[in-house]
Amino acid sequence: MCTPRAPKQRSLLAYLCVNNGRCLSVDELIDFLWRDSAPPTARAALQVYLSQIRRRLGAFGFDPADLTNVYPGYVLRLDRYSFDLNEFTRLSSRGYGPRSAAELEREGEDLRQALALWRGPALGDLRTVPALERLGRSLDESWMASYERRLEIQLLLGKERTILSELYRLAFDYPERENIHGYLMLALYRSGRTAEALSKYDELRDRLVEKLGMEPGDRLRRLHRAMLHREAWLEEPVDGILPASA
């Protein structure tokens, strides 16, 4: 496989990839690799790592010239290749204008394909590197935002029963993520399980108050009140499943 085994080479290649097309200065790359403990030979070592990465890219069918020296540093260009991060961004950021059912179906399919590109947490085995930990968290948040939108689309299309088990799993995995719990509450409510939906709100509220000393956000509180009053809009497939803040 193309990924190097040596930790610093792996980290450097990952950093170049997630900064696809952006020139990274030599100083930035040295700071990334060594932080405050760069040895006197850091610049020479960096050149060696970059040369090894360039050779490795060439051995696996990439053009070594895609990793080029551009003042004041280096840039890796991957736009002409099938690069998962580029494809994820393309699929997850398409706009469809008016939200007809057909357009929602297409958006949902795009998001399904985008999410299928992920094989675990971003930069999972490199998260001990502080800069990659920050990048990984940012990428994971992009994944979650796309995942939440796909779930919202399923609710907009009236497919709440098909995602109930998925929502239960996500609520367990993300016990303080309010959007997920809001989607679960709405799916339960629309499935005729109002008491269970309300109990999920109480569970989340108790957890937030006990752990963080805070109430659920305004959107979730409004959803809870709407369920208590059985407001008609809860059964309607309106865009923006959770009510906007007042």
CSV table of C-alpha atoms in Angstrom, one decimal:
chain,number,residue,atom,x,y,z
A,1,MET,CA,0.0,0.0,0.0
A,2,CYS,CA,1.1,3.6,-0.5
A,3,THR,CA,1.0,4.7,3.1
A,4,PRO,CA,4.5,4.7,4.7
A,5,ARG,CA,5.1,2.7,7.9
A,6,ALA,CA,7.5,5.2,9.6
A,7,PRO,CA,5.4,7.4,11.9
A,8,LYS,CA,6.9,10.8,10.8
A,9,GLN,CA,6.5,9.9,7.1
A,10,ARG,CA,2.9,8.8,7.7
A,11,SER,CA,2.1,11.9,9.6
A,12,LEU,CA,3.7,14.1,7.0
A,13,LEU,CA,1.9,12.5,4.1
A,14,ALA,CA,-1.4,12.8,6.0
A,15,TYR,CA,-0.8,16.5,6.7
A,16,LEU,CA,0.1,17.1,3.0
A,17,CYS,CA,-3.1,15.2,1.9
A,18,VAL,CA,-5.5,17.1,4.1
A,19,ASN,CA,-3.9,20.3,3.0
A,20,ASN,CA,-4.3,19.3,-0.7
A,21,GLY,CA,-3.4,22.2,-3.0
A,22,ARG,CA,-2.1,24.5,-0.2
A,23,CYS,CA,1.5,25.5,0.0
A,24,LEU,CA,3.0,24.5,3.4
A,25,SER,CA,6.1,26.4,4.4
A,26,VAL,CA,9.2,24.6,5.5
A,27,ASP,CA,8.9,26.2,9.0
A,28,GLU,CA,5.3,25.0,9.3
A,29,LEU,CA,6.2,21.5,8.3
A,30,ILE,CA,9.1,21.4,10.8
A,31,ASP,CA,6.8,22.7,13.5
A,32,PHE,CA,4.2,20.1,12.6
A,33,LEU,CA,6.7,17.2,12.8
A,34,TRP,CA,8.7,18.3,15.9
A,35,ARG,CA,6.8,21.1,17.6
A,36,ASP,CA,9.2,22.7,20.1
A,37,SER,CA,11.8,19.9,20.0
A,38,ALA,CA,13.1,20.2,16.4
A,39,PRO,CA,16.7,18.9,16.1
A,40,PRO,CA,19.4,21.0,14.4
A,41,THR,CA,19.1,18.5,11.4
A,42,ALA,CA,15.4,19.1,11.1
A,43,ARG,CA,15.5,20.7,7.6
A,44,ALA,CA,17.7,18.0,6.3
A,45,ALA,CA,15.5,15.3,7.8
A,46,LEU,CA,12.4,17.0,6.3
A,47,GLN,CA,14.0,16.9,2.8
A,48,VAL,CA,14.7,13.1,3.3
A,49,TYR,CA,11.1,12.5,4.3
A,50,LEU,CA,9.7,14.4,1.4
A,51,SER,CA,12.0,12.6,-1.0
A,52,GLN,CA,11.0,9.2,0.4
A,53,ILE,CA,7.3,10.2,0.1
A,54,ARG,CA,7.8,11.3,-3.5
A,55,ARG,CA,9.5,8.0,-4.4
A,56,ARG,CA,6.7,6.1,-2.7
A,57,LEU,CA,4.0,8.0,-4.6
A,58,GLY,CA,5.8,7.3,-7.9
A,59,ALA,CA,6.0,3.6,-7.1
A,60,PHE,CA,2.2,3.4,-6.7
A,61,GLY,CA,1.3,5.2,-9.9
A,62,PHE,CA,1.1,8.8,-8.8
A,63,ASP,CA,3.1,11.4,-10.5
A,64,PRO,CA,6.0,12.4,-8.1
A,65,ALA,CA,5.8,15.9,-9.6
A,66,ASP,CA,2.5,16.3,-7.8
A,67,LEU,CA,4.6,16.9,-4.6
A,68,THR,CA,6.5,20.1,-5.6
A,69,ASN,CA,8.8,22.6,-4.1
A,70,VAL,CA,7.0,26.0,-4.2
A,71,TYR,CA,8.4,28.9,-2.3
A,72,PRO,CA,8.3,29.0,0.7
A,73,GLY,CA,7.7,25.3,1.1
A,74,TYR,CA,5.9,22.4,-0.5
A,75,VAL,CA,2.5,21.6,-2.0
A,76,LEU,CA,0.8,18.3,-2.8
A,77,ARG,CA,-1.8,18.4,-5.5
A,78,LEU,CA,-4.3,15.6,-5.7
A,79,ASP,CA,-7.2,17.1,-7.5
A,80,ARG,CA,-6.8,15.0,-10.6
A,81,TYR,CA,-6.9,11.8,-8.6
A,82,SER,CA,-9.8,10.0,-6.9
A,83,PHE,CA,-9.3,11.4,-3.5
A,84,ASP,CA,-11.8,10.4,-0.8
A,85,LEU,CA,-11.8,13.8,1.0
A,86,ASN,CA,-12.4,15.7,-2.3
A,87,GLU,CA,-15.2,13.3,-3.3
A,88,PHE,CA,-16.8,13.5,0.2
A,89,THR,CA,-16.8,17.3,0.0
A,90,ARG,CA,-18.3,17.3,-3.5
A,91,LEU,CA,-21.1,14.9,-2.7
A,92,SER,CA,-21.9,16.4,0.7
A,93,SER,CA,-22.1,20.0,-0.4
A,94,ARG,CA,-24.3,19.8,-3.5
A,95,GLY,CA,-27.3,22.2,-3.6
A,96,TYR,CA,-30.6,21.1,-4.9
A,97,GLY,CA,-32.7,24.3,-4.8
A,98,PRO,CA,-36.4,23.7,-4.0
A,99,ARG,CA,-36.9,20.7,-1.8
A,100,SER,CA,-39.2,18.4,-3.8
A,101,ALA,CA,-39.3,14.7,-2.8
A,102,ALA,CA,-37.2,13.8,-5.8
A,103,GLU,CA,-34.5,16.3,-4.9
A,104,LEU,CA,-34.4,15.2,-1.3
A,105,GLU,CA,-34.0,11.6,-2.6
A,106,ARG,CA,-31.1,12.6,-4.7
A,107,GLU,CA,-29.5,14.6,-1.9
A,108,GLY,CA,-29.9,11.6,0.4
A,109,GLU,CA,-28.3,9.3,-2.1
A,110,ASP,CA,-25.3,11.7,-2.5
A,111,LEU,CA,-24.9,11.8,1.3
A,112,ARG,CA,-25.1,8.0,1.5
A,113,GLN,CA,-22.3,7.7,-1.0
A,114,ALA,CA,-20.3,10.4,0.8
A,115,LEU,CA,-20.6,8.7,4.1
A,116,ALA,CA,-19.7,5.3,2.6
A,117,LEU,CA,-16.2,6.7,1.9
A,118,TRP,CA,-15.4,6.8,5.6
A,119,ARG,CA,-13.8,3.8,7.2
A,120,GLY,CA,-13.5,5.1,10.7
A,121,PRO,CA,-12.5,8.3,12.5
A,122,ALA,CA,-10.5,10.6,10.3
A,123,LEU,CA,-6.7,10.2,10.7
A,124,GLY,CA,-7.6,7.6,13.3
A,125,ASP,CA,-4.1,6.1,13.9
A,126,LEU,CA,-2.4,9.5,13.8
A,127,ARG,CA,-4.5,11.4,16.3
A,128,THR,CA,-1.7,11.5,18.9
A,129,VAL,CA,-0.1,14.2,16.7
A,130,PRO,CA,-1.7,17.5,18.0
A,131,ALA,CA,-2.2,19.1,14.6
A,132,LEU,CA,-3.7,15.9,13.2
A,133,GLU,CA,-5.9,15.6,16.2
A,134,ARG,CA,-7.4,19.1,15.5
A,135,LEU,CA,-7.8,18.3,11.8
A,136,GLY,CA,-9.3,14.9,12.6
A,137,ARG,CA,-11.9,16.4,14.9
A,138,SER,CA,-12.8,19.0,12.2
A,139,LEU,CA,-13.2,16.2,9.6
A,140,ASP,CA,-15.2,14.1,12.0
A,141,GLU,CA,-17.6,17.0,12.6
A,142,SER,CA,-18.1,17.4,8.8
A,143,TRP,CA,-18.9,13.7,8.7
A,144,MET,CA,-21.4,14.1,11.6
A,145,ALA,CA,-23.1,17.1,10.0
A,146,SER,CA,-23.6,15.1,6.8
A,147,TYR,CA,-24.8,12.1,8.7
A,148,GLU,CA,-27.4,14.3,10.6
A,149,ARG,CA,-28.5,15.8,7.3
A,150,ARG,CA,-29.1,12.3,5.8
A,151,LEU,CA,-31.2,11.4,8.8
A,152,GLU,CA,-33.1,14.6,8.6
A,153,ILE,CA,-33.9,13.8,4.9
A,154,GLN,CA,-35.2,10.4,5.9
A,155,LEU,CA,-37.6,12.1,8.3
A,156,LEU,CA,-38.6,14.6,5.7
A,157,LEU,CA,-39.5,11.8,3.4
A,158,GLY,CA,-41.6,10.1,6.1
A,159,LYS,CA,-39.2,7.1,6.5
A,160,GLU,CA,-38.8,7.4,10.3
A,161,ARG,CA,-39.5,3.7,10.9
A,162,THR,CA,-36.6,2.7,8.7
A,163,ILE,CA,-34.1,4.6,10.8
A,164,LEU,CA,-35.3,4.0,14.3
A,165,SER,CA,-32.8,1.4,15.2
A,166,GLU,CA,-30.0,3.5,13.7
A,167,LEU,CA,-31.1,6.5,15.8
A,168,TYR,CA,-31.2,4.4,18.9
A,169,ARG,CA,-27.6,3.3,18.2
A,170,LEU,CA,-26.5,6.9,17.5
A,171,ALA,CA,-28.2,8.2,20.7
A,172,PHE,CA,-26.2,5.6,22.7
A,173,ASP,CA,-22.9,6.5,20.9
A,174,TYR,CA,-23.5,10.3,21.2
A,175,PRO,CA,-25.4,10.7,24.5
A,176,GLU,CA,-25.1,14.5,24.5
A,177,ARG,CA,-25.7,15.3,20.8
A,178,GLU,CA,-29.0,17.1,20.8
A,179,ASN,CA,-29.9,16.9,17.1
A,180,ILE,CA,-29.6,13.1,17.2
A,181,HIS,CA,-31.9,12.9,20.2
A,182,GLY,CA,-34.3,15.3,18.6
A,183,TYR,CA,-34.5,13.1,15.5
A,184,LEU,CA,-35.0,10.0,17.7
A,185,MET,CA,-37.8,11.8,19.6
A,186,LEU,CA,-39.5,12.8,16.4
A,187,ALA,CA,-39.2,9.3,14.8
A,188,LEU,CA,-40.7,7.8,18.0
A,189,TYR,CA,-43.5,10.3,18.0
A,190,ARG,CA,-44.4,9.7,14.4
A,191,SER,CA,-44.4,6.0,15.0
A,192,GLY,CA,-47.1,6.4,17.7
A,193,ARG,CA,-44.7,6.1,20.6
A,194,THR,CA,-45.2,9.5,22.2
A,195,ALA,CA,-44.6,8.5,25.8
A,196,GLU,CA,-41.2,6.9,24.8
A,197,ALA,CA,-40.3,10.1,22.8
A,198,LEU,CA,-41.0,12.2,25.9
A,199,SER,CA,-39.0,9.9,28.1
A,200,LYS,CA,-36.0,10.3,25.8
A,201,TYR,CA,-36.2,14.0,26.3
A,202,ASP,CA,-36.2,13.5,30.1
A,203,GLU,CA,-33.2,11.2,29.9
A,204,LEU,CA,-31.2,13.7,27.9
A,205,ARG,CA,-32.2,16.6,30.1
A,206,ASP,CA,-31.2,14.7,33.3
A,207,ARG,CA,-27.8,13.8,31.7
A,208,LEU,CA,-27.1,17.4,30.6
A,209,VAL,CA,-28.1,18.9,33.9
A,210,GLU,CA,-26.1,16.4,35.9
A,211,LYS,CA,-23.0,16.3,33.8
A,212,LEU,CA,-22.8,19.9,32.4
A,213,GLY,CA,-25.2,21.9,34.6
A,214,MET,CA,-27.2,23.0,31.6
A,215,GLU,CA,-30.7,22.6,30.1
A,216,PRO,CA,-31.2,21.3,26.5
A,217,GLY,CA,-31.1,23.9,23.8
A,218,ASP,CA,-34.1,26.0,22.8
A,219,ARG,CA,-34.8,23.9,19.6
A,220,LEU,CA,-35.1,20.7,21.6
A,221,ARG,CA,-37.2,22.3,24.3
A,222,ARG,CA,-39.6,23.6,21.7
A,223,LEU,CA,-39.8,20.2,20.1
A,224,HIS,CA,-40.6,18.8,23.6
A,225,ARG,CA,-43.4,21.3,24.2
A,226,ALA,CA,-44.8,20.7,20.7
A,227,MET,CA,-45.1,17.0,21.6
A,228,LEU,CA,-46.8,17.7,24.9
A,229,HIS,CA,-49.4,19.7,23.0
A,230,ARG,CA,-49.5,17.3,20.0
A,231,GLU,CA,-49.0,20.2,17.6
A,232,ALA,CA,-50.0,19.4,14.0
A,233,TRP,CA,-46.7,20.4,12.4
A,234,LEU,CA,-45.0,17.4,14.0
A,235,GLU,CA,-46.6,15.1,11.5
A,236,GLU,CA,-45.7,17.3,8.5
A,237,PRO,CA,-42.6,16.7,6.4
A,238,VAL,CA,-41.3,20.3,6.6
A,239,ASP,CA,-37.7,21.2,5.9
A,240,GLY,CA,-35.8,21.8,9.1
A,241,ILE,CA,-37.1,19.0,11.2
A,242,LEU,CA,-36.2,20.6,14.5
A,243,PRO,CA,-38.0,24.0,15.1
A,244,ALA,CA,-35.8,27.1,14.7
A,245,SER,CA,-35.1,29.1,17.7
A,246,ALA,CA,-37.6,31.9,18.5
